[in-house]
């Protein structure tokens, strides 16, 4: 077990300088998020000047093309990217904490693949093409994949260790990915419907799917952020956690419920955006240490920044066309994953 995942933060001292430092850090992270949100509203194929931008926010005129683009297209897109980024980052942090696995993330443990497969099957079998119609299939797929990964990892002696969970997740991800690819190759109409979504895109997202998922996202984020202290105890190991009075089974069940809800929501909104849930918690941990109370909070702010930043870069580098946010985040995240694997030694528990 990695030392970072095994140490319990010492919060017994009266020194309040860490709190002030984290408050400043959260302010900086919030400023970064605001900056990327501003760029997301301003940058695109159509250049919008500052006056038009502020008029679209404060004094909307449907007769102005620039204001319509900002208000009707970019505002929902920015909200969707922020929600998807927060969901993926917090889900990744919870996964790493509850499994004590530094490679834990919704995409690594098969949850995103399950949601994607279920949505593709909803389009292929039932002919559902509106995002508001197939969102709930994403939840079902995420839940089914999570249960399958845990069942496979739990089989045999030793139970669901972190390494077994990662290996089971890789196997289930490959299996579901191959089935999804087979469906798309057999039916070009389904492929045309979901190809941009499968690349991880927040383009064209409206307010209907955001409205449907918003209550679930808020509840899952609040519950997940409130679990920081319990995750700290769980990171010490189940025996130690039990000795400290923690109900490991209840904490694990609550965390997995949040992970499935957050990952299913993110995939339903933006598709399987890669590496956000893996990279953001590690970046945050390198800045704030092993305390999950802060890791979860920072992740909820920096995750949206990564998704919105990737989306803005995708709009710029191939202008006037666009590159999906999932492709850009994968291009950034893949070298990070290689660096992570080279630095860390994973020991089976």
Coordinates of C-alpha atoms in Angstrom, one line a residue:
X1 CA 0.0 0.0 0.0
X2 CA 1.3 3.4 -0.9
X3 CA 2.4 5.6 2.0
X4 CA 0.3 8.4 0.6
X5 CA -2.8 6.3 0.8
X6 CA -2.0 4.9 4.2
X7 CA -1.2 8.0 6.3
X8 CA -3.9 9.5 8.4
X9 CA -3.6 13.3 8.5
X10 CA -2.8 14.8 11.9
X11 CA -5.3 17.4 12.6
X12 CA -5.0 17.5 16.4
X13 CA -2.8 20.6 16.7
X14 CA -4.1 24.1 17.2
X15 CA -2.2 25.5 14.2
X16 CA -4.7 27.1 11.8
X17 CA -2.2 28.0 9.2
X18 CA -3.2 24.9 7.0
X19 CA -6.8 26.1 7.0
X20 CA -5.7 29.6 5.9
X21 CA -3.4 28.1 3.3
X22 CA -6.2 25.9 1.9
X23 CA -8.6 28.8 1.9
X24 CA -6.1 30.7 -0.3
X25 CA -5.6 27.6 -2.5
X26 CA -9.4 27.2 -2.9
X27 CA -9.6 30.9 -3.9
X28 CA -6.9 30.4 -6.5
X29 CA -8.6 27.3 -7.8
X30 CA -11.9 29.1 -8.0
X31 CA -10.3 31.9 -9.9
X32 CA -8.9 29.4 -12.4
X33 CA -12.3 27.9 -12.8
X34 CA -13.9 31.3 -13.4
X35 CA -11.2 32.1 -16.0
X36 CA -11.8 28.9 -17.9
X37 CA -15.6 29.5 -17.7
X38 CA -15.1 33.0 -19.1
X39 CA -13.0 31.6 -22.0
X40 CA -15.6 28.9 -22.7
X41 CA -18.2 31.5 -23.1
X42 CA -16.1 33.8 -25.3
X43 CA -13.9 31.5 -27.5
X44 CA -15.3 29.6 -30.5
X45 CA -15.8 29.7 -34.3
X46 CA -17.7 33.0 -33.8
X47 CA -15.7 35.7 -32.1
X48 CA -17.8 37.6 -29.5
X49 CA -16.7 41.0 -28.3
X50 CA -16.9 42.0 -24.7
X51 CA -19.9 44.2 -25.1
X52 CA -21.9 41.5 -26.9
X53 CA -20.9 39.0 -24.2
X54 CA -22.1 41.1 -21.3
X55 CA -25.3 42.0 -23.1
X56 CA -26.0 38.3 -23.6
X57 CA -25.7 37.8 -19.9
X58 CA -27.4 40.9 -18.6
X59 CA -29.6 42.3 -21.4
X60 CA -30.4 39.4 -23.8
X61 CA -31.5 40.3 -27.3
X62 CA -32.7 37.4 -29.4
X63 CA -32.1 39.4 -32.6
X64 CA -28.3 39.6 -32.0
X65 CA -26.6 36.5 -33.4
X66 CA -23.6 36.8 -31.1
X67 CA -25.9 37.0 -28.0
X68 CA -27.9 34.0 -29.2
X69 CA -24.7 31.9 -29.6
X70 CA -23.5 32.9 -26.1
X71 CA -26.8 32.4 -24.3
X72 CA -28.3 29.4 -26.2
X73 CA -25.2 27.4 -27.1
X74 CA -22.2 28.3 -24.9
X75 CA -23.9 28.8 -21.5
X76 CA -25.4 25.3 -21.5
X77 CA -22.1 23.9 -22.9
X78 CA -20.1 25.6 -20.1
X79 CA -22.5 24.4 -17.4
X80 CA -22.4 20.8 -18.8
X81 CA -18.6 20.8 -18.9
X82 CA -18.3 22.1 -15.4
X83 CA -20.8 19.5 -14.0
X84 CA -19.1 16.7 -15.9
X85 CA -15.7 17.7 -14.7
X86 CA -16.8 18.0 -11.1
X87 CA -18.5 14.6 -11.3
X88 CA -15.5 12.8 -12.8
X89 CA -12.9 14.3 -10.5
X90 CA -14.8 13.7 -7.3
X91 CA -15.7 10.2 -8.4
X92 CA -12.1 9.5 -9.2
X93 CA -11.0 10.8 -5.7
X94 CA -13.6 8.7 -4.0
X95 CA -12.6 5.6 -6.0
X96 CA -8.9 6.0 -5.1
X97 CA -9.8 6.5 -1.5
X98 CA -12.2 3.7 -0.9
X99 CA -10.2 1.2 -2.9
X100 CA -6.8 2.5 -1.6
X101 CA -5.7 2.2 -5.3
X102 CA -3.7 5.1 -6.9
X103 CA -5.0 4.0 -10.3
X104 CA -8.6 4.0 -9.2
X105 CA -10.9 6.0 -11.5
X106 CA -14.3 5.4 -13.1
X107 CA -12.7 4.8 -16.5
X108 CA -10.1 2.4 -15.1
X109 CA -12.7 0.4 -13.1
X110 CA -15.1 -0.1 -16.0
X111 CA -17.8 2.2 -14.8
X112 CA -17.6 4.6 -17.8
X113 CA -17.4 1.6 -20.2
X114 CA -20.6 0.2 -18.6
X115 CA -22.4 3.5 -19.0
X116 CA -21.3 3.9 -22.6
X117 CA -22.2 0.4 -23.5
X118 CA -25.7 0.8 -22.1
X119 CA -26.3 4.0 -23.9
X120 CA -25.1 2.6 -27.2
X121 CA -27.4 -0.3 -26.8
X122 CA -30.3 2.0 -26.0
X123 CA -29.7 3.8 -29.3
X124 CA -29.1 0.5 -31.2
X125 CA -32.0 -1.6 -29.8
X126 CA -34.6 1.0 -28.8
X127 CA -33.8 3.8 -31.3
X128 CA -33.5 6.4 -28.5
X129 CA -31.5 9.3 -29.9
X130 CA -32.3 12.2 -27.5
X131 CA -29.8 12.6 -24.7
X132 CA -32.6 13.1 -22.2
X133 CA -34.0 9.7 -23.3
X134 CA -30.9 7.6 -22.8
X135 CA -29.5 9.2 -19.6
X136 CA -31.0 6.6 -17.3
X137 CA -29.5 3.8 -19.3
X138 CA -26.1 5.3 -18.5
X139 CA -26.9 4.9 -14.8
X140 CA -28.0 1.3 -15.3
X141 CA -24.8 0.5 -17.2
X142 CA -22.6 2.2 -14.7
X143 CA -24.2 0.3 -11.8
X144 CA -24.0 -3.0 -13.6
X145 CA -20.4 -2.6 -14.6
X146 CA -19.4 -1.6 -11.0
X147 CA -21.2 -4.6 -9.6
X148 CA -19.6 -6.9 -12.2
X149 CA -16.1 -5.6 -11.5
X150 CA -16.5 -6.0 -7.8
X151 CA -17.9 -9.5 -8.2
X152 CA -15.0 -10.6 -10.4
X153 CA -12.4 -9.0 -8.0
X154 CA -14.0 -10.7 -5.0
X155 CA -13.9 -14.2 -6.4
X156 CA -11.3 -16.5 -4.9
X157 CA -9.0 -16.1 -1.9
X158 CA -8.1 -12.7 -0.6
X159 CA -11.2 -10.8 -1.7
X160 CA -11.3 -7.5 -3.7
X161 CA -7.8 -6.1 -3.2
X162 CA -6.8 -2.9 -5.0
X163 CA -4.8 -4.7 -7.6
X164 CA -7.6 -7.2 -8.3
X165 CA -10.0 -4.4 -8.7
X166 CA -7.8 -2.6 -11.2
X167 CA -7.2 -5.8 -13.2
X168 CA -10.9 -6.7 -13.1
X169 CA -11.8 -3.2 -14.2
X170 CA -9.3 -3.4 -17.1
X171 CA -10.8 -6.8 -18.2
X172 CA -14.4 -5.5 -18.0
X173 CA -13.5 -2.3 -19.8
X174 CA -11.9 -4.2 -22.6
X175 CA -14.9 -6.6 -22.9
X176 CA -17.5 -3.9 -22.9
X177 CA -15.4 -1.7 -25.2
X178 CA -15.2 -4.6 -27.7
X179 CA -19.0 -5.2 -27.5
X180 CA -19.6 -1.5 -28.0
X181 CA -17.2 -1.4 -31.0
X182 CA -19.0 -4.4 -32.5
X183 CA -22.4 -2.8 -32.3
X184 CA -21.1 0.4 -33.9
X185 CA -19.4 -1.5 -36.7
X186 CA -22.6 -3.5 -37.4
X187 CA -24.9 -0.5 -37.4
X188 CA -23.6 2.7 -39.1
X189 CA -26.8 4.6 -38.1
X190 CA -26.0 4.0 -34.4
X191 CA -22.4 5.0 -35.0
X192 CA -23.5 8.3 -36.6
X193 CA -25.7 9.1 -33.6
X194 CA -23.1 8.5 -30.9
X195 CA -19.7 9.0 -32.5
X196 CA -19.1 12.5 -31.2
X197 CA -20.6 11.7 -27.8
X198 CA -18.3 8.6 -27.5
X199 CA -15.3 10.9 -28.1
X200 CA -16.2 12.9 -25.0
X201 CA -18.0 16.1 -26.2
X202 CA -20.0 18.8 -24.5
X203 CA -20.9 20.5 -27.8
X204 CA -24.6 20.9 -28.4
X205 CA -25.6 20.1 -24.9
X206 CA -28.9 21.7 -23.9
X207 CA -30.6 22.5 -20.7
X208 CA -33.0 19.5 -20.7
X209 CA -30.4 16.8 -19.7
X210 CA -28.7 19.2 -17.3
X211 CA -32.1 19.9 -15.6
X212 CA -32.8 16.1 -15.3
X213 CA -29.5 15.3 -13.8
X214 CA -28.8 18.3 -11.7
X215 CA -30.6 17.1 -8.5
X216 CA -28.8 13.8 -8.6
X217 CA -25.4 15.5 -9.2
X218 CA -26.0 17.9 -6.3
X219 CA -26.9 15.1 -3.9
X220 CA -24.1 12.9 -4.9
X221 CA -21.5 15.7 -4.7
X222 CA -22.7 16.8 -1.3
X223 CA -22.6 13.3 0.1
X224 CA -19.3 12.6 -1.6
X225 CA -17.7 15.8 -0.2
X226 CA -19.0 15.0 3.2
X227 CA -17.3 11.6 3.3
X228 CA -13.8 13.0 3.4
X229 CA -13.2 12.1 7.1
X230 CA -14.5 8.6 6.6
X231 CA -12.3 8.1 3.6
X232 CA -9.3 9.2 5.6
X233 CA -10.1 6.5 8.1
X234 CA -10.7 3.9 5.4
X235 CA -7.3 4.7 3.8
X236 CA -5.6 3.2 6.9
X237 CA -7.0 -0.2 6.1
X238 CA -10.2 -2.0 7.1
X239 CA -8.8 -3.5 10.4
X240 CA -7.6 -0.2 11.6
X241 CA -10.8 1.6 10.5
X242 CA -12.9 -1.0 12.3
X243 CA -10.8 -0.4 15.5
X244 CA -11.5 3.3 15.2
X245 CA -15.2 2.6 15.0
X246 CA -15.7 3.1 11.3
X247 CA -18.4 1.0 9.6
X248 CA -16.3 0.0 6.6
X249 CA -19.2 -1.7 4.8
X250 CA -21.5 1.3 5.1
X251 CA -18.8 3.7 4.1
X252 CA -17.9 1.6 1.1
X253 CA -21.5 1.3 0.0
X254 CA -22.1 5.0 0.3
X255 CA -19.0 5.8 -1.6
X256 CA -19.8 3.4 -4.4
X257 CA -23.3 4.8 -4.7
X258 CA -21.8 8.3 -5.1
X259 CA -19.3 7.1 -7.6
X260 CA -21.9 5.4 -9.8
X261 CA -24.2 8.4 -9.6
X262 CA -21.4 10.8 -10.5
X263 CA -19.9 8.8 -13.2
X264 CA -23.2 7.9 -14.8
X265 CA -24.2 11.6 -14.8
X266 CA -20.9 12.7 -16.3
X267 CA -21.1 10.0 -19.1
X268 CA -24.7 10.9 -19.8
X269 CA -23.8 14.6 -20.2
X270 CA -20.5 14.5 -21.9
X271 CA -19.7 11.0 -22.9
X272 CA -16.7 9.0 -21.6
X273 CA -14.2 11.9 -21.0
X274 CA -10.9 10.2 -20.1
X275 CA -8.3 10.8 -17.4
X276 CA -10.1 13.5 -15.5
X277 CA -11.0 11.2 -12.7
X278 CA -7.5 9.7 -12.6
X279 CA -5.3 12.8 -13.0
X280 CA -7.1 15.5 -11.0
X281 CA -7.0 13.7 -7.6
X282 CA -3.3 13.0 -8.0
X283 CA -2.6 16.6 -9.0
X284 CA -4.6 17.8 -6.0
X285 CA -2.9 15.3 -3.6
X286 CA 0.6 16.6 -4.7
X287 CA -0.6 20.1 -3.7
X288 CA -2.6 19.5 -0.5
X289 CA -1.4 16.2 0.9
X290 CA -3.3 13.0 1.8
X291 CA -6.3 14.5 3.6
X292 CA -9.4 13.6 1.6
X293 CA -11.5 16.4 3.1
X294 CA -9.4 18.7 1.0
X295 CA -8.7 16.4 -1.9
X296 CA -12.4 16.0 -2.6
X297 CA -13.1 19.7 -2.3
X298 CA -10.2 20.8 -4.6
X299 CA -11.1 18.1 -7.1
X300 CA -14.6 19.4 -7.3
X301 CA -13.2 22.8 -8.4
X302 CA -10.2 21.7 -10.6
X303 CA -12.1 19.0 -12.4
X304 CA -14.3 21.5 -14.2
X305 CA -11.3 23.6 -15.0
X306 CA -9.7 20.6 -16.8
X307 CA -12.8 19.8 -18.9
X308 CA -13.5 23.4 -19.8
X309 CA -9.8 24.0 -20.6
X310 CA -9.7 20.9 -22.8
X311 CA -12.9 22.1 -24.6
X312 CA -11.5 25.5 -25.2
X313 CA -8.3 24.1 -26.6
X314 CA -10.3 21.8 -28.8
X315 CA -12.1 24.8 -30.3
X316 CA -8.9 26.7 -31.0
X317 CA -6.4 24.2 -32.4
X318 CA -8.5 23.0 -35.4
X319 CA -10.6 26.1 -36.0
X320 CA -13.1 26.5 -37.6
X321 CA -13.7 22.8 -36.8
X322 CA -13.6 21.5 -33.2
X323 CA -11.8 18.7 -31.4
X324 CA -13.8 17.0 -28.7
X325 CA -12.9 17.7 -25.1
X326 CA -12.4 14.0 -24.4
X327 CA -9.7 13.7 -27.1
X328 CA -7.8 16.7 -25.7
X329 CA -8.0 15.5 -22.1
X330 CA -6.8 12.1 -23.2
X331 CA -3.8 13.7 -25.0
X332 CA -2.9 15.5 -21.8
X333 CA -3.8 12.6 -19.5
X334 CA -1.9 9.7 -21.3
X335 CA 1.6 11.2 -20.6
X336 CA 0.5 11.8 -17.0
X337 CA -0.5 8.2 -16.6
X338 CA 2.8 7.0 -18.0
X339 CA 4.6 9.3 -15.5
X340 CA 2.4 8.0 -12.7
X341 CA 3.2 4.4 -13.5
X342 CA 6.9 5.1 -13.7
X343 CA 7.0 6.8 -10.4
X344 CA 4.8 4.6 -8.3
X345 CA 5.3 1.0 -7.1
X346 CA 2.0 -0.8 -6.6
X347 CA 1.9 -3.5 -4.0
X348 CA -0.9 -6.0 -3.8
X349 CA -2.7 -5.8 -0.4

